[in-house]
GROMACS .gro file of C-alpha atoms in nm:
model
  219
    1MET     CA    1  12.112   9.480   8.192
    2GLU     CA    2  12.154   9.845   8.282
    3PHE     CA    3  11.935  10.153   8.254
    4ASP     CA    4  11.995  10.523   8.225
    5VAL     CA    5  11.837  10.695   8.522
    6VAL     CA    6  11.737  11.058   8.482
    7GLY     CA    7  11.542  11.291   8.708
    8THR     CA    8  11.498  11.247   9.080
    9GLU     CA    9  11.275  11.041   9.302
   10THR     CA   10  11.099  11.360   9.414
   11GLU     CA   11  11.018  11.480   9.065
   12SER     CA   12  10.651  11.420   8.984
   13ILE     CA   13  10.601  11.249   8.652
   14SER     CA   14  10.221  11.263   8.666
   15ALA     CA   15  10.233  11.642   8.702
   16LYS     CA   16  10.406  11.684   8.368
   17LYS     CA   17  10.219  11.816   8.066
   18CYS     CA   18  10.106  11.550   7.820
   19THR     CA   19  10.373  11.654   7.571
   20GLU     CA   20  10.645  11.641   7.837
   21PHE     CA   21  10.532  11.298   7.957
   22VAL     CA   22  10.534  11.156   7.604
   23GLU     CA   23  10.874  11.310   7.527
   24VAL     CA   24  11.029  11.156   7.838
   25LEU     CA   25  10.856  10.826   7.761
   26TYR     CA   26  11.012  10.840   7.415
   27SER     CA   27  11.361  10.884   7.559
   28LYS     CA   28  11.601  10.626   7.697
   29ALA     CA   29  11.522  10.727   8.055
   30ALA     CA   30  11.443  10.435   8.286
   31VAL     CA   31  11.121  10.602   8.399
   32PRO     CA   32  10.849  10.654   8.307
   33GLY     CA   33  10.812  10.328   8.119
   34GLY     CA   34  10.544  10.077   8.036
   35GLY     CA   35  10.409  10.075   8.391
   36GLY     CA   36  10.358  10.450   8.399
   37ALA     CA   37  10.204  10.440   8.053
   38ALA     CA   38   9.967  10.163   8.164
   39ALA     CA   39   9.857  10.366   8.466
   40LEU     CA   40   9.799  10.676   8.254
   41VAL     CA   41   9.599  10.488   7.992
   42GLY     CA   42   9.394  10.330   8.270
   43ALA     CA   43   9.331  10.671   8.426
   44ILE     CA   44   9.210  10.801   8.089
   45GLY     CA   45   8.977  10.504   8.051
   46THR     CA   46   8.841  10.567   8.399
   47ALA     CA   47   8.805  10.940   8.333
   48LEU     CA   48   8.585  10.858   8.036
   49ALA     CA   49   8.351  10.675   8.272
   50GLY     CA   50   8.336  10.990   8.481
   51MET     CA   51   8.263  11.197   8.171
   52VAL     CA   52   7.977  10.971   8.070
   53CYS     CA   53   7.832  11.001   8.420
   54ASN     CA   54   7.861  11.380   8.413
   55LEU     CA   55   7.682  11.389   8.079
   56THR     CA   56   7.408  11.161   8.213
   57THR     CA   57   7.336  11.294   8.560
   58GLY     CA   58   7.030  11.514   8.595
   59LYS     CA   59   6.877  11.403   8.265
   60LYS     CA   60   6.509  11.307   8.295
   61LYS     CA   61   6.551  11.026   8.044
   62TYR     CA   62   6.794  10.852   8.281
   63ALA     CA   63   6.634  10.948   8.611
   64GLU     CA   64   6.584  10.585   8.713
   65TYR     CA   65   6.963  10.537   8.704
   66GLU     CA   66   7.056  10.858   8.886
   67GLU     CA   67   7.157  10.683   9.207
   68ASP     CA   68   7.376  10.440   9.016
   69ILE     CA   69   7.528  10.718   8.808
   70GLN     CA   70   7.624  10.910   9.120
   71ARG     CA   71   7.778  10.597   9.272
   72ILE     CA   72   7.976  10.522   8.956
   73LEU     CA   73   8.090  10.884   8.939
   74LYS     CA   74   8.231  10.870   9.292
   75GLU     CA   75   8.392  10.530   9.245
   76ALA     CA   76   8.547  10.634   8.914
   77GLN     CA   77   8.704  10.939   9.076
   78VAL     CA   78   8.869  10.724   9.341
   79LEU     CA   79   9.002  10.478   9.081
   80GLN     CA   80   9.121  10.756   8.852
   81ASP     CA   81   9.310  10.924   9.135
   82ARG     CA   82   9.472  10.596   9.231
   83LEU     CA   83   9.586  10.526   8.875
   84LEU     CA   84   9.736  10.873   8.842
   85ALA     CA   85   9.920  10.827   9.171
   86MET     CA   86  10.061  10.499   9.047
   87ILE     CA   87  10.245  10.673   8.761
   88ASP     CA   88  10.491  10.816   9.012
   89GLU     CA   89  10.480  10.515   9.243
   90ASP     CA   90  10.575  10.282   8.960
   91ALA     CA   91  10.872  10.502   8.871
   92LYS     CA   92  10.981  10.517   9.236
   93ASN     CA   93  10.957  10.139   9.270
   94PHE     CA   94  11.148  10.066   8.951
   95LEU     CA   95  11.451  10.283   9.018
   96PRO     CA   96  11.599  10.055   9.290
   97LEU     CA   97  11.569   9.759   9.052
   98SER     CA   98  11.742   9.946   8.770
   99LYS     CA   99  12.025  10.032   9.009
  100ALA     CA  100  12.046   9.676   9.145
  101TYR     CA  101  12.137   9.548   8.799
  102GLY     CA  102  12.459   9.746   8.832
  103LEU     CA  103  12.570   9.583   9.158
  104PRO     CA  104  12.908   9.405   9.139
  105LYS     CA  105  12.921   9.027   9.112
  106GLU     CA  106  13.287   8.941   9.126
  107THR     CA  107  13.293   8.744   9.451
  108GLU     CA  108  13.051   8.481   9.579
  109GLU     CA  109  12.939   8.720   9.850
  110GLU     CA  110  12.868   8.990   9.592
  111LYS     CA  111  12.680   8.744   9.374
  112ALA     CA  112  12.464   8.633   9.666
  113TYR     CA  113  12.392   8.990   9.774
  114LYS     CA  114  12.307   9.094   9.419
  115ALA     CA  115  12.074   8.797   9.372
  116LYS     CA  116  11.896   8.868   9.701
  117THR     CA  117  11.865   9.240   9.621
  118LEU     CA  118  11.735   9.175   9.270
  119GLU     CA  119  11.473   8.934   9.405
  120GLU     CA  120  11.349   9.187   9.660
  121CYS     CA  121  11.355   9.481   9.418
  122THR     CA  122  11.179   9.281   9.148
  123LYS     CA  123  10.889   9.203   9.380
  124VAL     CA  124  10.861   9.571   9.466
  125ALA     CA  125  10.877   9.665   9.097
  126CYS     CA  126  10.593   9.422   9.023
  127SER     CA  127  10.362   9.558   9.293
  128ILE     CA  128  10.231   9.863   9.107
  129PRO     CA  129  10.177   9.693   8.769
  130LEU     CA  130   9.982   9.425   8.954
  131GLU     CA  131   9.766   9.689   9.119
  132ILE     CA  132   9.717   9.862   8.784
  133VAL     CA  133   9.554   9.544   8.655
  134GLU     CA  134   9.330   9.527   8.960
  135VAL     CA  135   9.225   9.892   8.953
  136CYS     CA  136   9.164   9.891   8.577
  137TYR     CA  137   8.947   9.582   8.622
  138LYS     CA  138   8.733   9.763   8.878
  139ALA     CA  139   8.694  10.051   8.633
  140VAL     CA  140   8.595   9.808   8.358
  141LEU     CA  141   8.304   9.692   8.575
  142LEU     CA  142   8.189  10.053   8.602
  143GLN     CA  143   8.206  10.102   8.227
  144GLU     CA  144   8.009   9.780   8.184
  145GLU     CA  145   7.726   9.933   8.386
  146LEU     CA  146   7.728  10.248   8.178
  147VAL     CA  147   7.642  10.065   7.858
  148GLY     CA  148   7.282  10.047   7.972
  149LYS     CA  149   7.267  10.337   8.214
  150GLY     CA  150   7.474  10.613   8.056
  151SER     CA  151   7.357  10.870   7.804
  152ALA     CA  152   7.325  10.727   7.454
  153LEU     CA  153   7.494  11.044   7.330
  154ALA     CA  154   7.812  10.936   7.509
  155ILE     CA  155   7.798  10.563   7.435
  156SER     CA  156   8.104  10.588   7.209
  157ASP     CA  157   8.299  10.717   7.509
  158VAL     CA  158   8.213  10.399   7.697
  159ALA     CA  159   8.370  10.203   7.412
  160CYS     CA  160   8.677  10.428   7.415
  161GLY     CA  161   8.698  10.388   7.790
  162VAL     CA  162   8.694  10.009   7.792
  163GLN     CA  163   8.954   9.997   7.517
  164CYS     CA  164   9.183  10.219   7.724
  165LEU     CA  165   9.121  10.005   8.030
  166ARG     CA  166   9.179   9.688   7.829
  167ALA     CA  167   9.515   9.828   7.724
  168GLY     CA  168   9.586   9.932   8.083
  169MET     CA  169   9.520   9.585   8.217
  170ILE     CA  170   9.724   9.405   7.953
  171SER     CA  171  10.007   9.658   7.974
  172GLY     CA  172  10.017   9.628   8.351
  173TRP     CA  173  10.033   9.251   8.322
  174VAL     CA  174  10.318   9.240   8.067
  175ASN     CA  175  10.516   9.469   8.297
  176VAL     CA  176  10.477   9.197   8.558
  177LEU     CA  177  10.566   8.916   8.319
  178ILE     CA  178  10.897   9.066   8.211
  179ASN     CA  179  11.011   9.079   8.573
  180ILE     CA  180  10.840   8.786   8.741
  181LYS     CA  181  11.023   8.530   8.528
  182THR     CA  182  11.341   8.611   8.721
  183ILE     CA  183  11.184   8.558   9.064
  184LYS     CA  184  11.285   8.235   9.234
  185ASP     CA  185  11.015   8.249   9.503
  186GLN     CA  186  10.764   8.016   9.337
  187ASP     CA  187  10.501   8.067   9.606
  188TYR     CA  188  10.498   8.436   9.518
  189VAL     CA  189  10.481   8.358   9.146
  190ALA     CA  190  10.194   8.112   9.196
  191ASP     CA  191  10.000   8.361   9.408
  192VAL     CA  192  10.037   8.631   9.143
  193ASN     CA  193   9.926   8.400   8.863
  194ASN     CA  194   9.630   8.262   9.056
  195ARG     CA  195   9.514   8.605   9.162
  196ILE     CA  196   9.567   8.809   8.847
  197LYS     CA  197   9.531   8.581   8.545
  198PRO     CA  198   9.158   8.500   8.594
  199MET     CA  199   9.086   8.868   8.658
  200LEU     CA  200   9.272   8.971   8.344
  201THR     CA  201   9.094   8.712   8.132
  202LYS     CA  202   8.752   8.815   8.260
  203GLY     CA  203   8.835   9.185   8.226
  204VAL     CA  204   8.940   9.150   7.863
  205GLU     CA  205   8.626   8.948   7.789
  206ILE     CA  206   8.408   9.222   7.941
  207CYS     CA  207   8.589   9.491   7.744
  208ASP     CA  208   8.542   9.302   7.419
  209ARG     CA  209   8.175   9.239   7.494
  210VAL     CA  210   8.109   9.602   7.587
  211TYR     CA  211   8.287   9.727   7.276
  212ALA     CA  212   8.089   9.487   7.056
  213GLU     CA  213   7.763   9.603   7.214
  214VAL     CA  214   7.846   9.969   7.157
  215GLU     CA  215   7.951   9.903   6.799
  216LYS     CA  216   7.622   9.721   6.743
  217GLN     CA  217   7.425  10.016   6.881
  218LEU     CA  218   7.612  10.260   6.661
  219SER     CA  219   7.585  10.057   6.342
   0.00000   0.00000   0.00000
């Protein structure tokens, strides 16, 4: 399995215009890929939480929630920034793996070295998608709060936000699944499954519940 690698490790993917990002995503370039897309979608879902907070803060009707709104606003900014940073980090982490697939495997020594390198690079490649799931989950909890504390005029944006975050979590996870199946370190695999699967399940459940609640309010 080989990949075309374009661009350089120093080129910032997250700094591209939306159209440029999508065009590169559409191409056969190794990066950005599903991991970068997951991080971007998660950042958008988190940004919508920030927007709802900005549309709520200072409004007399929601004065009792002002402290919470300010807290959510600050936390959302941190999570959003992290997700945006992970677009480039995911690309940087994946490139060594894409190159490792091209290592020779003619001799036993080459086969052993390639196997060891692939194992190490695969774990590195999984690290950012795993964190994407975790960060998106934290953002989901913020959106959950906003159902009852955010401006009713922006309630649809809460629903949009959780759907983006739902996609971010699931997309991050499948980017782990496609790689983790090749890892022979079963302790690592078990740790990932035990840590992430319950979080993913709960996160998706919250997203679905929040969306259903918003839909009910708007119907």
